[in-house]
Amino acid sequence: LHGAAAEHVSGRLVDIGCGLKPYQPLFAPFTTEHIGVDHPDSPHELGAVDVLASAYEIPLKSETFDTALMTCTLEHLERPADALRETFRLLKPGGKLVATTPFFWPIHEEPRDFLRYSPYGLEALLNEAGFERPEITPLGGQWLMLGLMLGYAIQNSPARHLRRRAVALVQRVIYAVAIRLDYWQFDDWMAHSHLVIARKPR
């Protein structure tokens, strides 16, 4: 997201599934307003939320936002197509959606964890919602994903009862090696997630 901020984020931003608004400091130099939307039953604290609503029906005016942000939100929605249509409604013509969603990733925030998306599935959903020319970029390749999974496996194994510092050190070594291997041989068939940039037609 750091690379996408300066190029694709501007003006009024609606953050759908905002949680604690972790990316607000990153986007602050490029936005004039950051409106956070989240569901009342969110597992996160609601102190940073400006509008309590579902992603399917947001009580904000149509075509009033320059940027829509959805970070790790789509996988938690039973009706992703409806959420993308609602996002499309909120954006001004020419406005951009910036989103991330996992491809290979453990179940999390259960029971509200429903879907994983290939780039082709994302493209089909975005086109159906009306967005044009979506750019879908893999975040991490096979080696990083394998390293992350190995690190999680160690963390959830009986080894976690050993010295925490030793386990953490092993994890750091695994991640460092995985990152170097990803630079050496990047293959996105096992990307842990994808970054989406999509524009509403002018």
Short mmCIF file of C-alpha atoms in Angstrom, two decimals:
data_model
loop_
_atom_site.label_atom_id
_atom_site.label_comp_id
_atom_site.label_asym_id
_atom_site.label_seq_id
_atom_site.Cartn_x
_atom_site.Cartn_y
_atom_site.Cartn_z
CA LEU A 1 0.00 0.00 0.00
CA HIS A 2 2.89 2.37 0.57
CA GLY A 3 3.68 2.45 -3.15
CA ALA A 4 0.02 2.96 -4.10
CA ALA A 5 -0.62 5.84 -1.71
CA ALA A 6 0.98 8.73 -3.61
CA GLU A 7 -0.16 7.56 -7.03
CA HIS A 8 -3.74 6.47 -6.39
CA VAL A 9 -5.05 8.04 -3.16
CA SER A 10 -6.49 11.57 -3.15
CA GLY A 11 -9.21 13.85 -1.80
CA ARG A 12 -12.08 12.44 0.26
CA LEU A 13 -11.50 8.82 1.22
CA VAL A 14 -14.06 6.30 2.46
CA ASP A 15 -12.47 3.42 4.36
CA ILE A 16 -14.88 0.45 4.21
CA GLY A 17 -14.18 -2.10 6.93
CA CYS A 18 -11.88 0.44 8.56
CA GLY A 19 -11.36 -1.24 11.96
CA LEU A 20 -8.87 0.94 13.80
CA LYS A 21 -7.96 2.93 10.64
CA PRO A 22 -4.37 1.62 10.63
CA TYR A 23 -3.60 3.24 7.26
CA GLN A 24 -4.84 6.74 8.09
CA PRO A 25 -1.32 8.08 8.85
CA LEU A 26 -0.03 6.66 5.55
CA PHE A 27 -2.78 8.29 3.48
CA ALA A 28 -3.06 11.55 5.45
CA PRO A 29 -0.67 13.53 3.20
CA PHE A 30 -2.83 12.76 0.16
CA THR A 31 -6.37 13.06 1.55
CA THR A 32 -8.60 15.89 2.72
CA GLU A 33 -10.94 13.64 4.75
CA HIS A 34 -10.84 10.01 5.92
CA ILE A 35 -14.29 8.58 6.69
CA GLY A 36 -14.24 5.16 8.34
CA VAL A 37 -17.13 2.71 7.89
CA ASP A 38 -17.49 -0.53 9.81
CA HIS A 39 -20.16 -2.97 10.94
CA PRO A 40 -21.51 -2.65 14.50
CA ASP A 41 -20.55 -6.30 15.15
CA SER A 42 -16.95 -5.82 14.03
CA PRO A 43 -14.41 -7.77 16.15
CA HIS A 44 -12.34 -4.57 16.32
CA GLU A 45 -12.88 -1.62 18.60
CA LEU A 46 -15.25 0.94 17.12
CA GLY A 47 -13.60 4.08 18.46
CA ALA A 48 -12.15 5.05 15.08
CA VAL A 49 -15.36 4.35 13.13
CA ASP A 50 -17.25 7.36 11.78
CA VAL A 51 -20.21 5.53 10.21
CA LEU A 52 -21.68 2.31 11.59
CA ALA A 53 -23.10 0.37 8.64
CA SER A 54 -22.72 -2.78 6.60
CA ALA A 55 -20.67 -2.70 3.40
CA TYR A 56 -23.87 -3.33 1.43
CA GLU A 57 -25.80 -0.22 2.46
CA ILE A 58 -23.74 2.80 3.51
CA PRO A 59 -25.73 5.94 4.45
CA LEU A 60 -23.51 8.37 2.53
CA LYS A 61 -24.25 10.38 -0.64
CA SER A 62 -23.48 8.95 -4.06
CA GLU A 63 -20.45 10.16 -6.02
CA THR A 64 -18.91 12.13 -3.14
CA PHE A 65 -15.58 10.32 -2.65
CA ASP A 66 -12.36 10.42 -4.64
CA THR A 67 -10.94 7.22 -3.13
CA ALA A 68 -12.41 4.09 -1.59
CA LEU A 69 -10.24 1.86 0.58
CA MET A 70 -10.99 -1.79 1.39
CA THR A 71 -8.08 -3.50 3.14
CA CYS A 72 -8.63 -7.17 3.97
CA THR A 73 -12.40 -6.67 3.86
CA LEU A 74 -13.74 -8.57 0.85
CA GLU A 75 -12.96 -12.00 2.31
CA HIS A 76 -15.25 -11.24 5.27
CA LEU A 77 -18.30 -10.42 3.13
CA GLU A 78 -20.93 -12.97 2.10
CA ARG A 79 -22.01 -10.66 -0.75
CA PRO A 80 -18.84 -9.15 -2.20
CA ALA A 81 -20.53 -8.16 -5.47
CA ASP A 82 -23.09 -6.06 -3.56
CA ALA A 83 -20.32 -4.40 -1.53
CA LEU A 84 -18.38 -3.48 -4.68
CA ARG A 85 -21.51 -2.01 -6.28
CA GLU A 86 -22.06 0.10 -3.15
CA THR A 87 -18.43 1.23 -3.28
CA PHE A 88 -18.87 2.12 -6.95
CA ARG A 89 -21.91 4.23 -6.03
CA LEU A 90 -19.97 6.26 -3.48
CA LEU A 91 -17.08 7.10 -5.82
CA LYS A 92 -17.05 10.15 -8.06
CA PRO A 93 -16.54 9.51 -11.78
CA GLY A 94 -12.81 8.89 -12.13
CA GLY A 95 -12.52 7.91 -8.47
CA LYS A 96 -10.38 4.95 -7.48
CA LEU A 97 -10.81 1.85 -5.38
CA VAL A 98 -7.70 0.66 -3.51
CA ALA A 99 -8.17 -2.79 -1.99
CA THR A 100 -6.27 -5.77 -0.66
CA THR A 101 -7.58 -9.27 -0.09
CA PRO A 102 -5.87 -12.60 0.65
CA PHE A 103 -5.42 -15.50 -1.76
CA PHE A 104 -3.52 -18.04 0.39
CA TRP A 105 -4.14 -17.24 4.04
CA PRO A 106 -5.33 -18.98 7.22
CA ILE A 107 -8.89 -18.62 8.44
CA HIS A 108 -9.17 -15.51 10.62
CA GLU A 109 -11.84 -13.50 12.42
CA GLU A 110 -14.05 -16.59 12.23
CA PRO A 111 -16.83 -17.21 11.69
CA ARG A 112 -16.90 -14.22 9.36
CA ASP A 113 -14.27 -15.47 6.93
CA PHE A 114 -15.91 -16.59 3.70
CA LEU A 115 -13.80 -16.30 0.55
CA ARG A 116 -10.36 -16.27 -1.09
CA TYR A 117 -9.81 -14.58 -4.45
CA SER A 118 -7.74 -15.44 -7.49
CA PRO A 119 -6.84 -12.46 -9.72
CA TYR A 120 -9.37 -13.71 -12.27
CA GLY A 121 -12.14 -13.83 -9.69
CA LEU A 122 -11.31 -10.30 -8.57
CA GLU A 123 -11.29 -9.01 -12.14
CA ALA A 124 -14.70 -10.58 -12.82
CA LEU A 125 -16.21 -9.02 -9.67
CA LEU A 126 -14.76 -5.59 -10.43
CA ASN A 127 -15.94 -5.62 -14.04
CA GLU A 128 -19.42 -6.70 -12.94
CA ALA A 129 -19.56 -3.77 -10.49
CA GLY A 130 -18.69 -1.32 -13.30
CA PHE A 131 -15.01 -0.59 -12.64
CA GLU A 132 -12.69 -0.25 -15.62
CA ARG A 133 -9.19 -1.59 -16.26
CA PRO A 134 -8.52 -3.07 -12.80
CA GLU A 135 -4.86 -3.51 -11.92
CA ILE A 136 -4.30 -6.58 -9.76
CA THR A 137 -0.82 -7.05 -8.27
CA PRO A 138 0.33 -10.08 -6.26
CA LEU A 139 1.76 -9.32 -2.82
CA GLY A 140 4.45 -11.88 -2.14
CA GLY A 141 5.27 -15.04 -4.05
CA GLN A 142 5.51 -18.74 -3.33
CA TRP A 143 8.62 -18.57 -1.14
CA LEU A 144 7.31 -15.80 1.10
CA MET A 145 3.98 -17.61 1.44
CA LEU A 146 5.68 -20.89 2.32
CA GLY A 147 7.88 -19.06 4.84
CA LEU A 148 4.86 -17.39 6.45
CA MET A 149 3.00 -20.69 6.69
CA LEU A 150 6.05 -22.42 8.21
CA GLY A 151 6.37 -19.60 10.73
CA TYR A 152 2.69 -19.91 11.67
CA ALA A 153 3.00 -23.68 11.92
CA ILE A 154 5.90 -23.36 14.37
CA GLN A 155 3.97 -20.74 16.35
CA ASN A 156 0.99 -23.11 16.66
CA SER A 157 3.02 -26.27 17.34
CA PRO A 158 4.22 -27.65 20.69
CA ALA A 159 7.37 -25.58 20.08
CA ARG A 160 5.44 -22.52 21.22
CA HIS A 161 5.82 -23.75 24.78
CA LEU A 162 9.60 -23.44 24.50
CA ARG A 163 11.39 -20.18 25.03
CA ARG A 164 9.46 -17.49 23.20
CA ARG A 165 12.60 -15.67 22.15
CA ALA A 166 13.98 -18.80 20.51
CA VAL A 167 10.76 -19.41 18.60
CA ALA A 168 10.61 -15.76 17.51
CA LEU A 169 14.24 -15.94 16.33
CA VAL A 170 13.54 -19.05 14.24
CA GLN A 171 10.55 -17.29 12.68
CA ARG A 172 12.63 -14.21 11.82
CA VAL A 173 15.28 -16.36 10.15
CA ILE A 174 12.63 -18.21 8.13
CA TYR A 175 11.02 -14.94 6.98
CA ALA A 176 14.37 -13.40 6.03
CA VAL A 177 15.31 -16.45 3.93
CA ALA A 178 11.85 -16.52 2.32
CA ILE A 179 12.09 -12.86 1.32
CA ARG A 180 15.50 -13.42 -0.29
CA LEU A 181 14.19 -16.47 -2.16
CA ASP A 182 11.24 -14.42 -3.40
CA TYR A 183 13.66 -11.85 -4.85
CA TRP A 184 15.66 -14.65 -6.44
CA GLN A 185 12.70 -16.53 -7.93
CA PHE A 186 9.38 -14.72 -7.76
CA ASP A 187 6.35 -16.84 -8.65
CA ASP A 188 2.92 -15.42 -7.86
CA TRP A 189 0.91 -18.64 -8.10
CA MET A 190 0.96 -18.74 -4.28
CA ALA A 191 0.68 -15.03 -3.51
CA HIS A 192 -0.55 -14.43 0.03
CA SER A 193 -2.79 -11.58 -1.18
CA HIS A 194 -3.46 -9.15 -4.03
CA LEU A 195 -3.49 -5.38 -4.31
CA VAL A 196 -6.34 -4.00 -6.42
CA ILE A 197 -6.46 -0.59 -8.10
CA ALA A 198 -9.68 0.02 -10.03
CA ARG A 199 -11.20 3.21 -11.49
CA LYS A 200 -14.81 4.29 -11.87
CA PRO A 201 -15.28 5.47 -15.48
CA ARG A 202 -15.46 9.22 -15.98
#
